[in-house]
GROMACS .gro file of C-alpha atoms in nm:
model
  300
    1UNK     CA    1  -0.705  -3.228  -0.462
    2UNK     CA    2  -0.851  -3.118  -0.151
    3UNK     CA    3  -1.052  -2.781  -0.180
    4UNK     CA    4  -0.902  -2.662   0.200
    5UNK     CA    5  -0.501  -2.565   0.257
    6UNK     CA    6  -0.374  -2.810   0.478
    7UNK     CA    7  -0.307  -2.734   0.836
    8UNK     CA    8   0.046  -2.534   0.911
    9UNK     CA    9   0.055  -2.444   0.506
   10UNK     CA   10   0.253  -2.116   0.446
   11UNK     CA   11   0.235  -1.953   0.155
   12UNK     CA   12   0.561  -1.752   0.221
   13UNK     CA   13   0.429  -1.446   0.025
   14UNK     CA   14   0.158  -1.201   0.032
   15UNK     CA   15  -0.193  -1.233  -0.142
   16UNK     CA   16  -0.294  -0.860  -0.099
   17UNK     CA   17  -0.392  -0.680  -0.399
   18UNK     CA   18  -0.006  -0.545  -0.440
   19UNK     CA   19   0.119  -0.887  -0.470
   20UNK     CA   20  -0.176  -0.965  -0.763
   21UNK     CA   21  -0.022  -0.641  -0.945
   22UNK     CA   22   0.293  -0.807  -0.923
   23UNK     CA   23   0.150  -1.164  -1.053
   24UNK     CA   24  -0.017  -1.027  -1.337
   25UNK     CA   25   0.275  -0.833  -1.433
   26UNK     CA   26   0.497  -1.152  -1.380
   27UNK     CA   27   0.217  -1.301  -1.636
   28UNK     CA   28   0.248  -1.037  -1.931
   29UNK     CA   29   0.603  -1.063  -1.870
   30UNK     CA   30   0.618  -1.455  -1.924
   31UNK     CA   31   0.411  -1.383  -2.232
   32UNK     CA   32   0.672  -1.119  -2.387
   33UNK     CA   33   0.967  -1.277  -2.271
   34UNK     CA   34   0.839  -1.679  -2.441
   35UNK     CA   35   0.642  -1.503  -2.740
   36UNK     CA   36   0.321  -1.770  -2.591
   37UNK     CA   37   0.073  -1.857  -2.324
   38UNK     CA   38  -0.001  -2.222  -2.436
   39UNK     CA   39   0.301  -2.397  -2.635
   40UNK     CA   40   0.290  -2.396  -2.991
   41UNK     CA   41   0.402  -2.780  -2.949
   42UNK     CA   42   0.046  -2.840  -2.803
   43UNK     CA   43  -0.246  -2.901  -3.077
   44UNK     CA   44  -0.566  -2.681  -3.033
   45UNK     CA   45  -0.878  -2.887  -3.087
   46UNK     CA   46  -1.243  -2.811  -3.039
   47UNK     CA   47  -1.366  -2.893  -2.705
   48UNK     CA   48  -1.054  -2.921  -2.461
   49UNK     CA   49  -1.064  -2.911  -2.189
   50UNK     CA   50  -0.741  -2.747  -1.990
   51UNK     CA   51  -0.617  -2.680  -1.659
   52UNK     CA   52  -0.379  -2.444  -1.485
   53UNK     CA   53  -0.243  -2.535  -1.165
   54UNK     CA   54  -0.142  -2.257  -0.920
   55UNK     CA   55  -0.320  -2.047  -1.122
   56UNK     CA   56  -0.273  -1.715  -0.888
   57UNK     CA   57  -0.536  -1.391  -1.010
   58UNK     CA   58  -0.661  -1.641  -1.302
   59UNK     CA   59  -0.446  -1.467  -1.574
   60UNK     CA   60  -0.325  -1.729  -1.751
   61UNK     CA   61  -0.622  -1.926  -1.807
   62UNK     CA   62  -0.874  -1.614  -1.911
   63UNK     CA   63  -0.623  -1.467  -2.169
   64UNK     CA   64  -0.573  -1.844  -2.352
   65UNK     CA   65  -0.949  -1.846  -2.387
   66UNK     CA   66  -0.939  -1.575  -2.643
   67UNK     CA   67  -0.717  -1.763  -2.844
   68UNK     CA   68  -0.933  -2.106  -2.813
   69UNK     CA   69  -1.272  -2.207  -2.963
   70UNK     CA   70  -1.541  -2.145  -2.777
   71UNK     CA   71  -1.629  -2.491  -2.697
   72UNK     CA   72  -1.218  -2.484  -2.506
   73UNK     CA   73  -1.329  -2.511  -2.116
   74UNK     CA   74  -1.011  -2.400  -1.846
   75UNK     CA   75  -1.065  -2.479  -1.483
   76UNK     CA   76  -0.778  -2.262  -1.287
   77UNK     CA   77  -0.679  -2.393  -0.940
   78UNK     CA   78  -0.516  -2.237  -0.682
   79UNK     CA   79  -0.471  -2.360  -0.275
   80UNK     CA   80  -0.623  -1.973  -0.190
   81UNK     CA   81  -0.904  -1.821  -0.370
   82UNK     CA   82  -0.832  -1.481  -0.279
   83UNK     CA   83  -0.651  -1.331  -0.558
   84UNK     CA   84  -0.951  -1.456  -0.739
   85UNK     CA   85  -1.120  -1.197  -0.939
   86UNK     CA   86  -1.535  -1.239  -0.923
   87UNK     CA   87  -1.664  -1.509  -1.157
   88UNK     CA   88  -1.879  -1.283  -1.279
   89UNK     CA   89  -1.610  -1.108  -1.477
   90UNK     CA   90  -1.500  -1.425  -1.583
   91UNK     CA   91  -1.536  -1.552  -1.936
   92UNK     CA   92  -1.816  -1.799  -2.012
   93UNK     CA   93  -1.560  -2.067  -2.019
   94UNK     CA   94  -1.294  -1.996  -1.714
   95UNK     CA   95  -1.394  -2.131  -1.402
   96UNK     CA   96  -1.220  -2.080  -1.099
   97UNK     CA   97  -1.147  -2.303  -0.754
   98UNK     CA   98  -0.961  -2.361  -0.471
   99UNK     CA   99  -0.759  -2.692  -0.466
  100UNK     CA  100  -0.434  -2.811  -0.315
  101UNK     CA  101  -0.224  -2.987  -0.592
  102UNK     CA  102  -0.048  -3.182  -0.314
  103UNK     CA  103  -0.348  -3.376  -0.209
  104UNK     CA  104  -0.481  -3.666  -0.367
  105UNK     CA  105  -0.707  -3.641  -0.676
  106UNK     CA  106  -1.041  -3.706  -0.662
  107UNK     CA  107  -1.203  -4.004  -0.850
  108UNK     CA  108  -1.368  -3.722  -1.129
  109UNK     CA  109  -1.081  -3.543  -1.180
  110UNK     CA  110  -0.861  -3.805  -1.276
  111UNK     CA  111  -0.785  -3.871  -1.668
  112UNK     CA  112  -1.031  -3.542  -1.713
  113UNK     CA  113  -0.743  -3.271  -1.883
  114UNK     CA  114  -0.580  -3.270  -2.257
  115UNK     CA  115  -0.376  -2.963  -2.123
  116UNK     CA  116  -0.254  -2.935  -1.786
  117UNK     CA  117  -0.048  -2.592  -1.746
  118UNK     CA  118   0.178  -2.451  -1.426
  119UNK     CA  119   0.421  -2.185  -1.389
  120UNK     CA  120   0.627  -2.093  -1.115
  121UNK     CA  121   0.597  -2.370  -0.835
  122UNK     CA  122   0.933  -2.357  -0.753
  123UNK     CA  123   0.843  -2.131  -0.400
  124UNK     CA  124   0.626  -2.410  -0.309
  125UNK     CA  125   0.800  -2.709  -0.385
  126UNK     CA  126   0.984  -2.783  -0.037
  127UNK     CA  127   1.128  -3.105  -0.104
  128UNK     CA  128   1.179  -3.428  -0.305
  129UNK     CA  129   0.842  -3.603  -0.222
  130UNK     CA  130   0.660  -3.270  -0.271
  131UNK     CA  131   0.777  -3.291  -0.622
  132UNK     CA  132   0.705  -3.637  -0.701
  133UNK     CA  133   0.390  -3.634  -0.503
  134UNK     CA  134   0.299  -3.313  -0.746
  135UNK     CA  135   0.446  -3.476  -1.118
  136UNK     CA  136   0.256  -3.766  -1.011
  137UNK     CA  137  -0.090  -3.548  -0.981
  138UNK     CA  138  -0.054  -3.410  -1.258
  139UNK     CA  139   0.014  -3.690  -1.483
  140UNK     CA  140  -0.306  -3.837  -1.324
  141UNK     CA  141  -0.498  -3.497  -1.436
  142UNK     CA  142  -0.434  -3.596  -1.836
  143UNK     CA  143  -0.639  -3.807  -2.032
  144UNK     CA  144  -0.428  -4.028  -2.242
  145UNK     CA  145  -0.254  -3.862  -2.481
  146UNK     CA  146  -0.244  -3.509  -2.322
  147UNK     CA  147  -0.012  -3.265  -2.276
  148UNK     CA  148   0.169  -3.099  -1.966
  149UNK     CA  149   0.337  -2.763  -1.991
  150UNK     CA  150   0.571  -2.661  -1.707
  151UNK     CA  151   0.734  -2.306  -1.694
  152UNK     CA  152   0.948  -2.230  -1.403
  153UNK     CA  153   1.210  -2.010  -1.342
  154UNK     CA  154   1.557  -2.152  -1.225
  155UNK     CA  155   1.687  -2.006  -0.876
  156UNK     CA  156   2.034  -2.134  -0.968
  157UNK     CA  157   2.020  -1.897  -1.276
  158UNK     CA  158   1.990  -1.566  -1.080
  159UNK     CA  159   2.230  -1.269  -1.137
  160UNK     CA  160   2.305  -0.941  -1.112
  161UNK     CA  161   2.316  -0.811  -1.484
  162UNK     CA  162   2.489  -0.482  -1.510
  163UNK     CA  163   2.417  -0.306  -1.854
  164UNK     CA  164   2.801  -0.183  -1.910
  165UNK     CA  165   3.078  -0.439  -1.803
  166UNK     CA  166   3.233  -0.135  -1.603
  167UNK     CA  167   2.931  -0.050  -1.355
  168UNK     CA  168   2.948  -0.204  -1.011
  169UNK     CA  169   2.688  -0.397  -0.832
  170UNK     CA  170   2.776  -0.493  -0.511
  171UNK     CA  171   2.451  -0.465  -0.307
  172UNK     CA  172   2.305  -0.680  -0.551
  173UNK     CA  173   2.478  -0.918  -0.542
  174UNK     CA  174   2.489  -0.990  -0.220
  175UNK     CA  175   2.131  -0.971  -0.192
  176UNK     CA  176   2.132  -1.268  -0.460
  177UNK     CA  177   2.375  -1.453  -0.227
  178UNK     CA  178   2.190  -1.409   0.127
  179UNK     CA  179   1.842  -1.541  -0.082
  180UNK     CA  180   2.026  -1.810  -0.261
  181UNK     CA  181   2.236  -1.895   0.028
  182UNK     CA  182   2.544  -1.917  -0.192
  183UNK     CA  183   2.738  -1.839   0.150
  184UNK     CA  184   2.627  -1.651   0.484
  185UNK     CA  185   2.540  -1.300   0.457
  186UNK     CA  186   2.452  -1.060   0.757
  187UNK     CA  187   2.483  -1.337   0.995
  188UNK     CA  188   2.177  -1.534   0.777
  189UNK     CA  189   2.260  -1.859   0.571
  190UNK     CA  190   1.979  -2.029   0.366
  191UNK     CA  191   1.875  -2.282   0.627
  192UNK     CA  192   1.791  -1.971   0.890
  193UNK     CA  193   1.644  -1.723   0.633
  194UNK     CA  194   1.410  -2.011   0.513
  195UNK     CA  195   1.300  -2.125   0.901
  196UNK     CA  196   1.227  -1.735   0.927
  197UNK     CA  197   1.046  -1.702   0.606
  198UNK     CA  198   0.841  -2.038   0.611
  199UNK     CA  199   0.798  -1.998   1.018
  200UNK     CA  200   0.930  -2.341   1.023
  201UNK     CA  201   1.171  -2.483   1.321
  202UNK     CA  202   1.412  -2.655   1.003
  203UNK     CA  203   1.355  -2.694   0.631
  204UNK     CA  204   1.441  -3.050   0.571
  205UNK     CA  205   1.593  -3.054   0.255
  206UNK     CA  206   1.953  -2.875   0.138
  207UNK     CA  207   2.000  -2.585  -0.051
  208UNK     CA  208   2.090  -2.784  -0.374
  209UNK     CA  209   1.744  -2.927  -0.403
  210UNK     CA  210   1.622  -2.558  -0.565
  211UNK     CA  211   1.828  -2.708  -0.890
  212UNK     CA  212   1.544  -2.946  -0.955
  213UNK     CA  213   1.406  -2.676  -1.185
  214UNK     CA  214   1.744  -2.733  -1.456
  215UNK     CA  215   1.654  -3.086  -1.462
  216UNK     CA  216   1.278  -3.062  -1.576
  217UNK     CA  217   1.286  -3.285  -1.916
  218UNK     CA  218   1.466  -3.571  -1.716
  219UNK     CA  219   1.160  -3.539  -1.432
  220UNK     CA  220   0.914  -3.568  -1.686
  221UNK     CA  221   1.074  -3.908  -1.839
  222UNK     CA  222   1.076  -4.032  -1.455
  223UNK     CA  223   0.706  -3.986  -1.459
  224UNK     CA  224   0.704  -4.205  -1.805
  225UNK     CA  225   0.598  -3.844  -2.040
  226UNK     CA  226   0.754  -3.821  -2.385
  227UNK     CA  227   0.884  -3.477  -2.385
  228UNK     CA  228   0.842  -3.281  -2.733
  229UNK     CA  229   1.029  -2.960  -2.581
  230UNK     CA  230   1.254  -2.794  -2.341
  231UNK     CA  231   1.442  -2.464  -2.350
  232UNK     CA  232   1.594  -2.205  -2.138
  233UNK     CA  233   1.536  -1.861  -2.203
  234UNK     CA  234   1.710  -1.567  -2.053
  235UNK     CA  235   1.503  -1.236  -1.992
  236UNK     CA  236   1.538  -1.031  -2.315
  237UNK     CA  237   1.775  -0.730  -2.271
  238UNK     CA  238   1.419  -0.509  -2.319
  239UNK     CA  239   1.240  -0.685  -2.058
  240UNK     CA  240   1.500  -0.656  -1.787
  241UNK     CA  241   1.430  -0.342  -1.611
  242UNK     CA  242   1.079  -0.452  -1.538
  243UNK     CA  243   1.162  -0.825  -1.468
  244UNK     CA  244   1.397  -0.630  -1.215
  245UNK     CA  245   1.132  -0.421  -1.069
  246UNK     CA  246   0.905  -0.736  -1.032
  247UNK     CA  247   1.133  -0.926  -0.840
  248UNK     CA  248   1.202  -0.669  -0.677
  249UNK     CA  249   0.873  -0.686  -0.548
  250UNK     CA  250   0.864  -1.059  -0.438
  251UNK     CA  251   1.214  -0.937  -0.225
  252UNK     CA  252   1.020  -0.688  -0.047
  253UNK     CA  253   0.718  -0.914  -0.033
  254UNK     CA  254   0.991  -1.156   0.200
  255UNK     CA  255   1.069  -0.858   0.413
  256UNK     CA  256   0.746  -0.818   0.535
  257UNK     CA  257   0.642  -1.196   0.504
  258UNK     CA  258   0.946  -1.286   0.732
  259UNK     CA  259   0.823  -1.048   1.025
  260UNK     CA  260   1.112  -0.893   0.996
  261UNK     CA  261   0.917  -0.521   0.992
  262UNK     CA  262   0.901  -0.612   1.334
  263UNK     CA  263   1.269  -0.457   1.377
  264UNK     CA  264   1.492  -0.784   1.468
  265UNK     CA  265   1.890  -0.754   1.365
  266UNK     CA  266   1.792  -0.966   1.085
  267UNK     CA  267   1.509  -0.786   0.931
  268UNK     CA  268   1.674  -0.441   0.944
  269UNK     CA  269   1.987  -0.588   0.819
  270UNK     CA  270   1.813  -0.721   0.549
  271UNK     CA  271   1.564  -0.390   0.477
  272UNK     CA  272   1.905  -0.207   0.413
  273UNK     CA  273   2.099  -0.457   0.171
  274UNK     CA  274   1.765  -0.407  -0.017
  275UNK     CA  275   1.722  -0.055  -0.019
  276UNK     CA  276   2.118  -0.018  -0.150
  277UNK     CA  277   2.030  -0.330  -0.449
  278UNK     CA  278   1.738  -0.098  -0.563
  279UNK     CA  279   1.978   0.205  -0.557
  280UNK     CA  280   2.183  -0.002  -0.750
  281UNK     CA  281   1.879  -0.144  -0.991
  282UNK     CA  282   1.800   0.246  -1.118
  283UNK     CA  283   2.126   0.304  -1.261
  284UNK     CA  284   2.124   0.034  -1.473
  285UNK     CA  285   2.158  -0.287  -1.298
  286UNK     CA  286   1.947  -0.584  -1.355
  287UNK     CA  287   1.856  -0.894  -1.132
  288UNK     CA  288   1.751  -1.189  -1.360
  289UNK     CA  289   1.712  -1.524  -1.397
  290UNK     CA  290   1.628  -1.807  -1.692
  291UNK     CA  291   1.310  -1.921  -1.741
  292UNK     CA  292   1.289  -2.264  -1.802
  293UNK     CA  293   1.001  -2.431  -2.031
  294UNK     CA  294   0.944  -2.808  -2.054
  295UNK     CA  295   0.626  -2.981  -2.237
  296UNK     CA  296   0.537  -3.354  -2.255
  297UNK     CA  297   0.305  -3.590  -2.338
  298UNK     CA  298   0.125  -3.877  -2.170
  299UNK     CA  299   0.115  -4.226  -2.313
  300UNK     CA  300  -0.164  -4.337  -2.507
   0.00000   0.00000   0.00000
């Protein structure tokens, strides 16, 4: 893994310290919603050694270390250091770095992990070979024998959940339709919202490629893991109003990510279908999607 982002890379949302409220709120609602941080399926043993890829403010990896020995070592990696809190707040055994989990793996890294953790890649997997090119880093990471956790959330999944069957929710979804491109809305279809929000001149793969998140256990047996566990999990009915407001969040993140503040057709057309979903979202109306969880093991 290269310690540089690769020329061109976008992102696609923000890193400013809003966006890190919003990713460590994202965290403690992963944690609520799944009951864990590290699966219960995965053994703790003195002296792992475990790393979390994509791992955003750091979150993830310094609130496992509480529940580890202290002889556990977790090396976070992210392509962007700058949600990064100082590692001088960090615990003794948290590092960390900047890394780009597309790139090849370098010589001391490989077979170095029992545990190698990552949640919510699904904005930054663009295509077929990304994926591949990713399972296959990973499964390099683990020593023989080790364990990879995947948590993702499924884009097919998303819905507009209104808490009595008799309240309306148009705006929202709508708003789930123009991001999921489920059919043209505003004059925007997937292919166009995506050039916009990547800053891309075409996005080479189709819309149905997003569903590579349902299929998780059968791309872990492609890349020869045994997997002990998968399971979807809806967002608990007491967890929905701030999963709402979170995503919320990334929607509003896309708004200004897009350029669209810059007043285009596009932009404003989209500012207003937001504003009338989070009119919607206060009287009761959730947007939500399944989280899906899938854990394997590497081959002796």
């Amino acid at each position: 893994m290269t310690t540089e982002p690769p020329n061109g890379y976008q992102y696609g949302l923000s890193r400013a310290f809003k966006a890190s409220v919003r990713l460590n709120c994202q965290h403690l609602l992963w944690k609520a919603n799944t009951g864990y941080l590290l699966h219960p399926e995965i053994p703790v043993t003195d002296g792992l050694r475990i790393a979390d890829i994509g791992t955003g403010t750091g979150m993830w990896p310094i609130e496992v270390s509480k529940t580890l020995p202290p002889s556990a070592q977790l090396d976070g990696f992210d392509i962007s250091g700058d949600q990064f809190p100082p590692a001088e707040w960090l615990p003794s055994n948290v590092t960390l770095s900047t890394a780009d989990a597309f790139a090849p793996i370098p010589e001391d890294m490989v077979g170095k992990y029992d545990v190698v953790h990552l949640r919510m890649m699904v904005i930054v997997v663009k295509g077929p070979k990304e994926l591949e090119t990713l399972m296959n880093n990973l499964v390099l990471l683990l020593k023989p024998g080790g364990y990879l956790q995947w948590s993702d959330c499924d884009p097919a999944s998303i819905a507009a959940i209104p808490s009595r069957p008799d309240m309306p929710h148009p705006a929202g979804s709508r708003l789930l339709e123009y991001m999921l491109g489920m059919n043209a809305a505003r004059g925007m279809d997937w292919r166009s919202f995506l050039c916009l929000f990547f800053q891309c001149v075409t996005h080479p793969e189709p819309f149905e490629f997003s569903s590579w998140v349902s299929i998780l256990p059968a791309i872990f047996s492609r890349a020869s893991l045994t997997v002990l566990t998968s399971a979807r999990l809806p967002i608990a009915p007491e967890l929905r109003a701030s999963w709402t407001d979170n995503q919320l969040m990334v929607f509003e993140e896309y708004y200004v990510m897009m350029g669209a503040a810059s007043g285009s057709e596009v932009g404003i057309g989209y500012w207003k279908l937001l504003a009338e979903a989070v009119q919607e979202t206060r009287t009761g109306v959730g947007l939500c999607m399944e989280m899906v969880v899938c854990v394997g093991r590497k081959g002796l």
